[in-house]
Amino acid sequence: MLDVKELAKCIIEKAVRPGDKAIDATVGKGYDTAFLAGLVGERGCVYGFDIQEEALCKAKEYLASVGLDREVILIQDGHQHMNKHVHEKVRAVMFNLGYLPGGNHEIKTKADTTITALEKSLDLLLPGGLITIASYTGHPGGEEEKNVLKQYVTNLSSSMYKCVAIEALNQGNSPPVLFVVEKKGTGK
Amino acid sequence: MLDVKELAKCIIEKAVRPGDKAIDATVGKGYDTAFLAGLVGERGCVYGFDIQEEALCKAKEYLASVGLDREVILIQDGHQHMNKHVHEKVRAVMFNLGYLPGGNHEIKTKADTTITALEKSLDLLLPGGLITIASYTGHPGGEEEKNVLKQYVTNLSSSMYKCVAIEALNQGNSPPVLFVVEKKGTGK
């Protein structure tokens, strides 16, 4: 229960309702994409971004296998360009940073494009909507990415956003961190 | 959504099922007591602790008003003595530290008895069970209590417990912190 992925889901499912739009900013194997697709249902839509064709192919297969492919639009592009593909407001955006497990570890999210993607996400977010960012620190560049993110999130306007960090306390030297940003106000 | 009380509920309701036993270690106005009572239902039981008769009277009234008094045993004693009153394992324990809102601010939880109550809670917890501790730092003694708690939780055995801290990042100087402890293993 108390790992960052489970906590992200626990928080997201409080906000997302059938018919909503959502974004999986880092599709990977498609598990979060499927989770979001299950929440928005057939009347909703999930936009899923990944730069790796390999990831999108596997995710597509997985989504089809669990019967959740019709709700999803998979887009092979960096998440920093999400505003070129998404032209409507969304209730939730999920980020799961780092590299594709089992894939090429050199291909990973990076602090500067992650921040750009986060800025675009904030623009696309409905009032009352949520962004979750699972950040890992055990790989090269991970600690830097986490620190840049923490600084960015900490400096967000407290009149517009509520931000929290969820950190493991007794899980060794490189525990992942979950950042959550809520846009204040009430959505429809 | 992203305040410590809401996050505590969001996490607790994933673990607690009808028929479970639970503890509200700081009844206060009885809101968390009612929340737990709603989860455990008529076949379950919530033990509620508070040292203030005033709090327990108001909580009793509130619980009756929402039809959740039959599931609750209110006990006027310090939570550090919970093991004298609870003789069965529980799925969840909730702490909401500090003083009673609207009550005497001199009567508040203190680091040493809070730690004792936390130790007793760990003993009473089922595998798979959760403890949430909302800690406030804006009142005298609050910062110390938080720091003592953080150290205690950080030092819990990682083979037996998962521990996380949830902290607001952009909410001024004295944001509350939520500590969550999960006992590893699967309960019945």
XYZ file of C-alpha atoms in Angstrom:
376
model
C 0.000 0.000 0.000
C 2.630 2.529 1.064
C 4.683 2.685 -2.103
C 4.629 5.741 -4.309
C 2.718 4.108 -7.183
C -0.058 2.846 -4.915
C -0.307 6.198 -3.128
C -0.493 8.020 -6.464
C -3.421 5.803 -7.510
C -5.116 6.197 -4.132
C -5.031 9.996 -4.538
C -5.885 10.119 -8.263
C -8.963 7.912 -7.958
C -10.491 10.418 -5.554
C -10.494 13.073 -8.284
C -11.137 11.317 -11.589
C -14.696 10.468 -12.620
C -16.289 8.680 -15.573
C -16.234 10.888 -18.661
C -13.123 12.806 -17.575
C -10.032 13.409 -19.673
C -6.608 12.508 -18.287
C -2.963 12.263 -19.342
C -0.384 9.570 -18.694
C 2.785 11.583 -19.310
C 5.051 8.512 -19.174
C 3.264 5.485 -20.607
C 6.051 2.912 -20.198
C 4.371 -0.458 -19.884
C 0.946 1.157 -19.787
C -0.075 0.271 -16.235
C -0.940 3.829 -15.187
C -2.567 4.372 -18.595
C -4.840 1.398 -17.925
C -5.549 2.611 -14.401
C -6.628 6.021 -15.740
C -8.636 4.432 -18.585
C -10.542 2.362 -16.023
C -11.442 5.525 -14.118
C -12.544 7.681 -17.075
C -14.455 4.834 -18.751
C -15.832 4.708 -22.262
C -17.133 8.271 -22.211
C -13.715 9.595 -21.185
C -10.279 9.707 -22.777
C -6.672 9.157 -21.719
C -3.811 10.682 -23.712
C -0.662 8.629 -23.259
C 2.836 9.937 -24.118
C 6.088 8.066 -24.595
C 9.085 8.685 -26.861
C 9.837 4.973 -27.265
C 7.996 3.000 -29.923
C 8.871 -0.189 -28.027
C 7.036 1.059 -24.943
C 3.951 2.154 -26.883
C 3.719 -1.201 -28.690
C 3.838 -3.138 -25.441
C 1.437 -0.725 -23.753
C -1.015 -1.067 -26.655
C -0.938 -4.850 -26.298
C -1.414 -4.619 -22.553
C -4.325 -2.167 -22.863
C -6.019 -4.443 -25.404
C -5.493 -7.470 -23.142
C -7.354 -5.782 -20.279
C -10.035 -4.365 -22.573
C -9.098 -0.720 -22.022
C -7.653 0.290 -25.407
C -10.713 2.117 -26.719
C -10.408 4.857 -24.077
C -6.746 5.610 -24.856
C -4.920 7.714 -27.470
C -1.228 6.766 -27.515
C 1.139 9.433 -28.831
C 4.814 8.901 -29.669
C 6.241 12.241 -28.609
C 8.005 13.752 -25.612
C 5.629 14.806 -22.829
C 7.055 18.325 -23.030
C 5.050 18.669 -26.251
C 1.733 17.491 -24.787
C 0.025 20.802 -25.548
C 0.469 20.125 -29.282
C -1.714 17.032 -28.977
C -4.168 17.776 -26.155
C -6.653 20.553 -26.841
C -9.020 20.121 -23.902
C -8.771 20.423 -20.118
C -7.924 17.329 -18.100
C -8.717 16.148 -14.563
C -5.431 14.377 -13.907
C -1.881 13.941 -15.149
C 0.391 11.130 -13.958
C 4.186 11.073 -14.299
C 6.317 8.040 -13.471
C 9.862 9.266 -14.063
C 13.135 7.492 -14.818
C 13.669 4.808 -17.460
C 11.556 1.995 -18.890
C 12.041 -1.077 -16.664
C 13.696 -3.750 -18.797
C 14.475 -1.185 -21.526
C 17.489 0.987 -22.365
C 18.495 2.776 -19.136
C 20.111 5.569 -21.162
C 16.667 6.641 -22.366
C 15.186 8.362 -19.336
C 13.274 11.445 -18.354
C 15.390 14.531 -17.746
C 14.913 17.467 -15.379
C 14.504 20.198 -18.010
C 11.928 18.432 -20.203
C 10.129 17.104 -17.121
C 9.722 20.675 -15.839
C 8.461 21.822 -19.258
C 5.966 18.943 -19.271
C 4.872 19.879 -15.744
C 4.295 23.491 -16.839
C 2.166 22.293 -19.766
C 0.280 19.972 -17.417
C -0.556 22.841 -15.062
C -1.993 24.784 -18.030
C -4.123 21.825 -19.110
C -5.398 20.976 -15.624
C -8.988 21.664 -14.557
C -9.578 23.371 -11.191
C -9.737 20.571 -8.614
C -7.537 18.416 -10.839
C -4.397 16.604 -9.719
C -0.896 15.902 -10.993
C 1.193 13.066 -9.504
C 4.926 12.744 -10.142
C 6.780 9.643 -8.968
C 10.485 10.511 -8.911
C 13.291 7.946 -8.486
C 16.752 8.748 -7.228
C 18.716 5.508 -7.549
C 19.887 6.048 -11.157
C 22.312 8.661 -12.574
C 20.489 12.006 -12.906
C 17.591 10.869 -10.719
C 18.639 12.812 -7.632
C 19.128 15.993 -9.691
C 15.727 15.555 -11.344
C 14.083 15.111 -7.920
C 15.765 18.213 -6.494
C 14.824 20.400 -9.477
C 11.241 19.149 -9.245
C 11.067 19.749 -5.493
C 12.258 23.321 -5.929
C 9.803 23.952 -8.765
C 6.841 22.521 -6.877
C 7.768 24.291 -3.630
C 7.740 27.623 -5.474
C 4.294 27.183 -7.044
C 1.795 29.842 -5.946
C 0.043 28.700 -2.772
C -3.032 30.689 -3.819
C -3.387 28.571 -6.969
C -1.933 25.195 -6.000
C -1.605 22.825 -3.065
C 1.567 20.751 -3.243
C 2.744 17.852 -1.114
C 5.742 15.527 -1.113
C 5.414 11.917 0.019
C 8.728 10.353 1.044
C 9.633 6.951 2.451
C 11.339 7.332 5.839
C 12.897 3.942 6.546
C 13.560 2.447 3.097
C 17.319 2.910 2.592
C 19.295 5.577 0.766
C 17.442 6.180 -2.497
C 13.728 5.987 -1.789
C 11.397 7.339 -4.472
C 9.437 10.508 -3.801
C 5.894 11.260 -4.875
C 5.026 14.889 -5.574
C 1.343 15.760 -5.839
C -0.030 19.080 -7.122
C -3.695 20.054 -6.843
C -5.101 23.024 -8.746
C -7.345 24.911 -6.358
C -10.979 25.531 -7.145
C -13.749 23.164 -8.061
C -14.089 21.521 -11.451
C -17.388 20.829 -13.085
C -8.101 16.826 -1.136
C -4.425 17.457 -0.407
C -4.642 18.228 3.288
C -3.302 15.823 5.860
C -6.718 14.815 7.209
C -8.099 13.975 3.766
C -4.937 12.075 2.799
C -5.088 10.094 6.046
C -8.677 9.065 5.251
C -7.793 8.250 1.634
C -5.072 5.852 2.837
C -6.994 4.341 5.769
C -10.070 3.483 3.724
C -7.934 1.268 1.484
C -7.098 -0.973 4.466
C -10.167 -1.059 6.714
C -13.014 -3.444 5.918
C -16.430 -4.144 7.445
C -16.073 -6.142 10.659
C -12.594 -4.754 11.450
C -11.483 -3.252 14.745
C -9.851 0.182 14.773
C -8.663 2.846 17.209
C -9.111 6.603 17.156
C -6.274 7.597 19.488
C -7.380 11.243 19.674
C -11.165 11.483 19.533
C -11.520 15.262 19.818
C -14.759 16.190 18.099
C -15.221 12.621 16.877
C -14.898 13.176 13.145
C -12.200 10.521 12.617
C -14.076 8.234 15.023
C -17.163 8.528 12.834
C -15.101 7.982 9.686
C -13.648 4.744 11.130
C -17.056 3.630 12.432
C -18.485 4.047 8.940
C -15.756 1.782 7.558
C -15.956 -1.011 10.167
C -19.754 -1.022 10.202
C -22.066 -2.725 12.670
C -20.014 -5.915 12.828
C -16.855 -3.953 13.673
C -15.731 -1.785 16.568
C -13.877 1.505 17.041
C -12.141 2.267 20.348
C -11.929 6.025 20.862
C -9.544 7.635 23.367
C -9.512 11.141 24.796
C -8.505 12.513 28.179
C -11.095 15.316 28.053
C -14.649 14.600 29.188
C -15.764 17.668 27.205
C -14.449 16.154 23.987
C -16.008 12.750 24.597
C -19.429 14.273 25.384
C -19.420 16.273 22.154
C -18.099 13.328 20.158
C -20.826 11.076 21.602
C -23.465 13.587 20.521
C -21.939 13.865 17.061
C -21.691 10.095 16.607
C -25.337 9.690 17.622
C -26.380 12.469 15.233
C -24.833 10.615 12.288
C -26.094 7.207 13.446
C -22.640 5.780 14.161
C -22.607 5.510 17.971
C -23.309 1.776 18.221
C -19.996 0.873 16.597
C -17.916 2.989 19.003
C -16.535 2.489 22.537
C -15.420 5.849 23.938
C -12.793 5.673 26.686
C -11.700 8.601 28.875
C -8.018 7.808 29.282
C -4.711 8.830 27.704
C -3.927 6.975 24.475
C -0.636 5.813 26.019
C -2.788 3.421 28.072
C -4.708 1.957 25.113
C -3.416 -1.562 25.778
C -5.303 -1.593 29.105
C -8.585 -1.236 27.234
C -8.046 -2.933 23.875
C -7.491 -6.701 24.016
C -7.746 -7.587 20.334
C -5.782 -6.781 17.173
C -6.812 -3.776 15.095
C -6.588 -2.888 11.389
C -5.977 0.827 11.839
C -5.059 3.496 14.353
C -5.521 7.216 13.675
C -3.798 10.035 15.583
C -4.645 13.694 15.099
C -2.201 15.463 17.410
C -2.221 18.871 19.070
C -5.100 20.402 21.055
C -8.879 20.262 20.815
C -10.006 23.031 18.402
C -12.105 25.471 20.407
C -10.923 23.875 23.668
C -8.141 24.630 26.172
C -4.914 24.942 24.157
C -2.877 23.989 27.230
C -4.324 20.476 27.036
C -2.483 18.923 24.121
C -0.687 15.774 23.093
C 2.969 15.555 24.140
C 5.929 13.860 22.469
C 6.642 11.289 25.206
C 3.091 10.005 25.664
C 2.505 10.125 21.890
C 5.543 7.867 21.349
C 4.302 5.474 24.061
C 0.883 5.392 22.400
C 2.544 4.734 19.036
C 4.497 1.790 20.515
C 1.270 0.345 21.931
C -0.407 0.863 18.565
C 2.336 -1.065 16.752
C 1.791 -3.967 19.163
C -1.961 -3.956 18.575
C -1.736 -3.641 14.782
C -2.563 -6.562 12.458
C -0.136 -7.338 9.611
C -1.234 -5.164 6.680
C -2.673 -2.638 9.127
C -1.995 1.109 9.080
C -1.311 3.902 11.545
C -1.750 7.546 10.524
C -0.396 10.412 12.618
C -1.288 13.997 11.698
C 1.255 16.238 13.420
C 0.924 20.046 13.682
C 3.794 22.413 14.231
C 2.219 25.832 14.662
C 1.668 25.622 18.447
C 4.250 25.525 21.294
C 5.701 22.010 21.529
C 4.334 20.991 18.130
C 7.642 21.225 16.278
C 9.384 19.168 18.969
C 6.640 16.534 18.879
C 6.961 16.298 15.081
C 10.741 15.926 15.210
C 10.626 13.223 17.900
C 7.983 11.362 15.881
C 9.953 11.655 12.649
C 13.050 10.218 14.298
C 11.076 7.382 15.888
C 9.324 6.441 12.654
C 12.522 6.717 10.582
C 14.206 4.225 12.905
C 11.478 1.583 12.714
C 12.682 -1.718 11.251
C 12.315 -1.673 7.455
C 11.807 -5.450 7.513
C 8.693 -5.033 9.663
C 7.306 -1.629 8.713
C 6.946 0.717 5.768
C 6.901 4.349 6.841
C 6.224 7.504 4.843
C 5.978 11.206 5.615
C 3.592 13.463 3.709
C 4.505 17.142 3.885
C 3.031 20.244 2.317
C 5.626 22.023 0.153
C 4.171 25.451 -0.537
C 1.917 26.145 2.472
C 3.938 28.581 4.595
C 6.141 28.006 7.609
C 4.284 25.543 9.828
C 2.572 23.024 7.580
C 1.253 19.869 9.228
C 2.933 16.558 8.479
C 1.248 13.193 8.074
C 3.235 10.122 9.096
C 1.917 6.757 7.933
C 3.172 3.388 9.184
C 2.185 0.084 7.590
C 2.901 -3.231 9.305
C 4.198 -5.604 6.642
C 2.497 -8.887 5.932
C -1.069 -9.696 5.067
C -3.866 -9.630 7.602
C -6.768 -12.018 7.485
